[in-house]
Amino acid sequence: MALPTPTAVIGAFFSGDDRRAIEPVYRDLVFRELRGVLAAVPHDDLAIQWDCAVEFAIIETHAYPGGSTPWWEGDVWQGLVARAPDAIDQVPAGVDVAVHLCYGDVGEKHFIEPRDAANLTRFANELVDAAHRPVTWIHLPVPIERDDDAYFAPLEELEIGDAELYLGLVHREDGVGGASRRIEAAARHVDAFGVATECGIGRAPKDATEDIFRSHVAVAQPV
């Protein structure tokens, strides 16, 4: 079950001082709904994935006119990192919990292209360190044109403990060939990782699903 973090919804759909007033109310409602799911679904059959997208809009653009601005005082990173682990910690230890780090996927386009994986790596490290329970997996995007060492090099600093890493490097536009190039580049900088699409397949053309699945099968190697 994938859920946007409260931060993502507040940052995307509200503005000004409204965000500060609405955030605690909305956060409590989301966590109440989560408790309902946890009560209804057997924990062995459930995984919760928190989607952090607006967080990266704030990280990348807050310093520029018209950018996504925080609604809390103090350091931008500290405010974001305090909020994401709060969501992680709502999931009990018997349930898998994951985090999808995202640069958006409206019309299969990012709101901004990451320069490299440095901010993704920093965010992953800090939220895992701040969470009070283990994170099961972390997923981060790989833009279709990035099969270069510069993009993946920051992953050498990744410190996420026992959490599994999934790289969103499977793209429908270039299939197995493109994914294989990105896997080869990533493997020079990180020892073990799973593969996925950049941001799910929900926005891909309806006739592309089978090919996307076939690409996953072709490039995934069991360990």
PDB file of N, CA, C and O in Angstrom, residues 143-170:
ATOM      1  N   PRO A 143      16.932   8.777 -13.889  1.00  0.00           N
ATOM      2  CA  PRO A 143      16.425   9.319 -15.154  1.00  0.00           C
ATOM      3  C   PRO A 143      16.905   8.504 -16.351  1.00  0.00           C
ATOM      4  O   PRO A 143      17.990   7.916 -16.330  1.00  0.00           O
ATOM      5  N   ILE A 144      16.107   8.488 -17.380  1.00  0.00           N
ATOM      6  CA  ILE A 144      16.378   7.619 -18.523  1.00  0.00           C
ATOM      7  C   ILE A 144      17.706   7.927 -19.199  1.00  0.00           C
ATOM      8  O   ILE A 144      18.373   7.018 -19.725  1.00  0.00           O
ATOM      9  N   GLU A 145      18.129   9.175 -19.194  1.00  0.00           N
ATOM     10  CA  GLU A 145      19.366   9.529 -19.897  1.00  0.00           C
ATOM     11  C   GLU A 145      20.616   9.331 -19.048  1.00  0.00           C
ATOM     12  O   GLU A 145      21.727   9.542 -19.535  1.00  0.00           O
ATOM     13  N   ARG A 146      20.462   8.894 -17.790  1.00  0.00           N
ATOM     14  CA  ARG A 146      21.616   8.816 -16.899  1.00  0.00           C
ATOM     15  C   ARG A 146      22.159   7.390 -16.781  1.00  0.00           C
ATOM     16  O   ARG A 146      21.661   6.558 -16.029  1.00  0.00           O
ATOM     17  N   ASP A 147      23.175   7.123 -17.577  1.00  0.00           N
ATOM     18  CA  ASP A 147      23.918   5.874 -17.453  1.00  0.00           C
ATOM     19  C   ASP A 147      25.402   6.191 -17.262  1.00  0.00           C
ATOM     20  O   ASP A 147      26.285   5.437 -17.650  1.00  0.00           O
ATOM     21  N   ASP A 148      25.636   7.356 -16.616  1.00  0.00           N
ATOM     22  CA  ASP A 148      26.993   7.849 -16.416  1.00  0.00           C
ATOM     23  C   ASP A 148      27.404   7.697 -14.957  1.00  0.00           C
ATOM     24  O   ASP A 148      26.578   7.671 -14.046  1.00  0.00           O
ATOM     25  N   ASP A 149      28.702   7.635 -14.714  1.00  0.00           N
ATOM     26  CA  ASP A 149      29.212   7.478 -13.357  1.00  0.00           C
ATOM     27  C   ASP A 149      28.866   8.656 -12.467  1.00  0.00           C
ATOM     28  O   ASP A 149      28.680   8.489 -11.260  1.00  0.00           O
ATOM     29  N   ALA A 150      28.771   9.845 -13.026  1.00  0.00           N
ATOM     30  CA  ALA A 150      28.511  11.033 -12.210  1.00  0.00           C
ATOM     31  C   ALA A 150      27.183  10.919 -11.468  1.00  0.00           C
ATOM     32  O   ALA A 150      27.079  11.373 -10.325  1.00  0.00           O
ATOM     33  N   TYR A 151      26.175  10.326 -12.108  1.00  0.00           N
ATOM     34  CA  TYR A 151      24.888  10.211 -11.432  1.00  0.00           C
ATOM     35  C   TYR A 151      24.959   9.250 -10.260  1.00  0.00           C
ATOM     36  O   TYR A 151      24.429   9.524  -9.174  1.00  0.00           O
ATOM     37  N   PHE A 152      25.594   8.112 -10.437  1.00  0.00           N
ATOM     38  CA  PHE A 152      25.565   7.045  -9.435  1.00  0.00           C
ATOM     39  C   PHE A 152      26.638   7.172  -8.366  1.00  0.00           C
ATOM     40  O   PHE A 152      26.518   6.548  -7.305  1.00  0.00           O
ATOM     41  N   ALA A 153      27.681   7.948  -8.607  1.00  0.00           N
ATOM     42  CA  ALA A 153      28.807   8.015  -7.670  1.00  0.00           C
ATOM     43  C   ALA A 153      28.384   8.344  -6.234  1.00  0.00           C
ATOM     44  O   ALA A 153      28.930   7.768  -5.280  1.00  0.00           O
ATOM     45  N   PRO A 154      27.422   9.255  -5.986  1.00  0.00           N
ATOM     46  CA  PRO A 154      27.036   9.536  -4.605  1.00  0.00           C
ATOM     47  C   PRO A 154      26.501   8.328  -3.841  1.00  0.00           C
ATOM     48  O   PRO A 154      26.521   8.316  -2.604  1.00  0.00           O
ATOM     49  N   LEU A 155      26.036   7.298  -4.552  1.00  0.00           N
ATOM     50  CA  LEU A 155      25.524   6.109  -3.867  1.00  0.00           C
ATOM     51  C   LEU A 155      26.613   5.384  -3.093  1.00  0.00           C
ATOM     52  O   LEU A 155      26.311   4.550  -2.229  1.00  0.00           O
ATOM     53  N   GLU A 156      27.878   5.690  -3.376  1.00  0.00           N
ATOM     54  CA  GLU A 156      28.968   5.111  -2.595  1.00  0.00           C
ATOM     55  C   GLU A 156      28.898   5.549  -1.135  1.00  0.00           C
ATOM     56  O   GLU A 156      29.466   4.894  -0.256  1.00  0.00           O
ATOM     57  N   GLU A 157      28.192   6.647  -0.870  1.00  0.00           N
ATOM     58  CA  GLU A 157      28.051   7.154   0.503  1.00  0.00           C
ATOM     59  C   GLU A 157      26.759   6.681   1.160  1.00  0.00           C
ATOM     60  O   GLU A 157      26.434   7.103   2.268  1.00  0.00           O
ATOM     61  N   LEU A 158      26.025   5.804   0.511  1.00  0.00           N
ATOM     62  CA  LEU A 158      24.746   5.336   1.048  1.00  0.00           C
ATOM     63  C   LEU A 158      24.972   4.473   2.288  1.00  0.00           C
ATOM     64  O   LEU A 158      25.759   3.522   2.261  1.00  0.00           O
ATOM     65  N   GLU A 159      24.269   4.812   3.366  1.00  0.00           N
ATOM     66  CA  GLU A 159      24.374   4.074   4.626  1.00  0.00           C
ATOM     67  C   GLU A 159      22.964   3.842   5.156  1.00  0.00           C
ATOM     68  O   GLU A 159      22.451   4.609   5.966  1.00  0.00           O
ATOM     69  N   ILE A 160      22.338   2.763   4.664  1.00  0.00           N
ATOM     70  CA  ILE A 160      20.940   2.503   5.017  1.00  0.00           C
ATOM     71  C   ILE A 160      20.768   1.180   5.765  1.00  0.00           C
ATOM     72  O   ILE A 160      19.681   0.609   5.811  1.00  0.00           O
ATOM     73  N   GLY A 161      21.844   0.712   6.376  1.00  0.00           N
ATOM     74  CA  GLY A 161      21.763  -0.474   7.205  1.00  0.00           C
ATOM     75  C   GLY A 161      21.314  -1.694   6.417  1.00  0.00           C
ATOM     76  O   GLY A 161      21.835  -1.996   5.336  1.00  0.00           O
ATOM     77  N   ASP A 162      20.312  -2.395   6.960  1.00  0.00           N
ATOM     78  CA  ASP A 162      19.822  -3.611   6.321  1.00  0.00           C
ATOM     79  C   ASP A 162      18.713  -3.357   5.307  1.00  0.00           C
ATOM     80  O   ASP A 162      18.160  -4.303   4.739  1.00  0.00           O
ATOM     81  N   ALA A 163      18.376  -2.105   5.079  1.00  0.00           N
ATOM     82  CA  ALA A 163      17.332  -1.803   4.102  1.00  0.00           C
ATOM     83  C   ALA A 163      17.783  -2.210   2.698  1.00  0.00           C
ATOM     84  O   ALA A 163      18.947  -2.023   2.331  1.00  0.00           O
ATOM     85  N   GLU A 164      16.871  -2.779   1.926  1.00  0.00           N
ATOM     86  CA  GLU A 164      17.167  -3.102   0.539  1.00  0.00           C
ATOM     87  C   GLU A 164      17.086  -1.837  -0.311  1.00  0.00           C
ATOM     88  O   GLU A 164      16.256  -0.966  -0.061  1.00  0.00           O
ATOM     89  N   LEU A 165      17.936  -1.769  -1.310  1.00  0.00           N
ATOM     90  CA  LEU A 165      17.950  -0.636  -2.235  1.00  0.00           C
ATOM     91  C   LEU A 165      17.368  -1.066  -3.566  1.00  0.00           C
ATOM     92  O   LEU A 165      17.751  -2.102  -4.131  1.00  0.00           O
ATOM     93  N   TYR A 166      16.423  -0.271  -4.084  1.00  0.00           N
ATOM     94  CA  TYR A 166      15.878  -0.502  -5.419  1.00  0.00           C
ATOM     95  C   TYR A 166      16.107   0.759  -6.250  1.00  0.00           C
ATOM     96  O   TYR A 166      15.776   1.859  -5.814  1.00  0.00           O
ATOM     97  N   LEU A 167      16.666   0.562  -7.431  1.00  0.00           N
ATOM     98  CA  LEU A 167      16.936   1.670  -8.341  1.00  0.00           C
ATOM     99  C   LEU A 167      15.911   1.660  -9.461  1.00  0.00           C
ATOM    100  O   LEU A 167      15.732   0.649 -10.161  1.00  0.00           O
ATOM    101  N   GLY A 168      15.255   2.802  -9.649  1.00  0.00           N
ATOM    102  CA  GLY A 168      14.215   2.917 -10.671  1.00  0.00           C
ATOM    103  C   GLY A 168      14.813   3.190 -12.029  1.00  0.00           C
ATOM    104  O   GLY A 168      14.685   4.298 -12.578  1.00  0.00           O
ATOM    105  N   LEU A 169      15.440   2.181 -12.604  1.00  0.00           N
ATOM    106  CA  LEU A 169      16.185   2.366 -13.850  1.00  0.00           C
ATOM    107  C   LEU A 169      15.579   1.644 -15.049  1.00  0.00           C
ATOM    108  O   LEU A 169      16.150   1.650 -16.141  1.00  0.00           O
ATOM    109  N   VAL A 170      14.412   1.020 -14.862  1.00  0.00           N
ATOM    110  CA  VAL A 170      13.722   0.383 -15.981  1.00  0.00           C
ATOM    111  C   VAL A 170      12.759   1.390 -16.601  1.00  0.00           C
ATOM    112  O   VAL A 170      11.855   1.896 -15.931  1.00  0.00           O
TER     113      VAL A 170
END
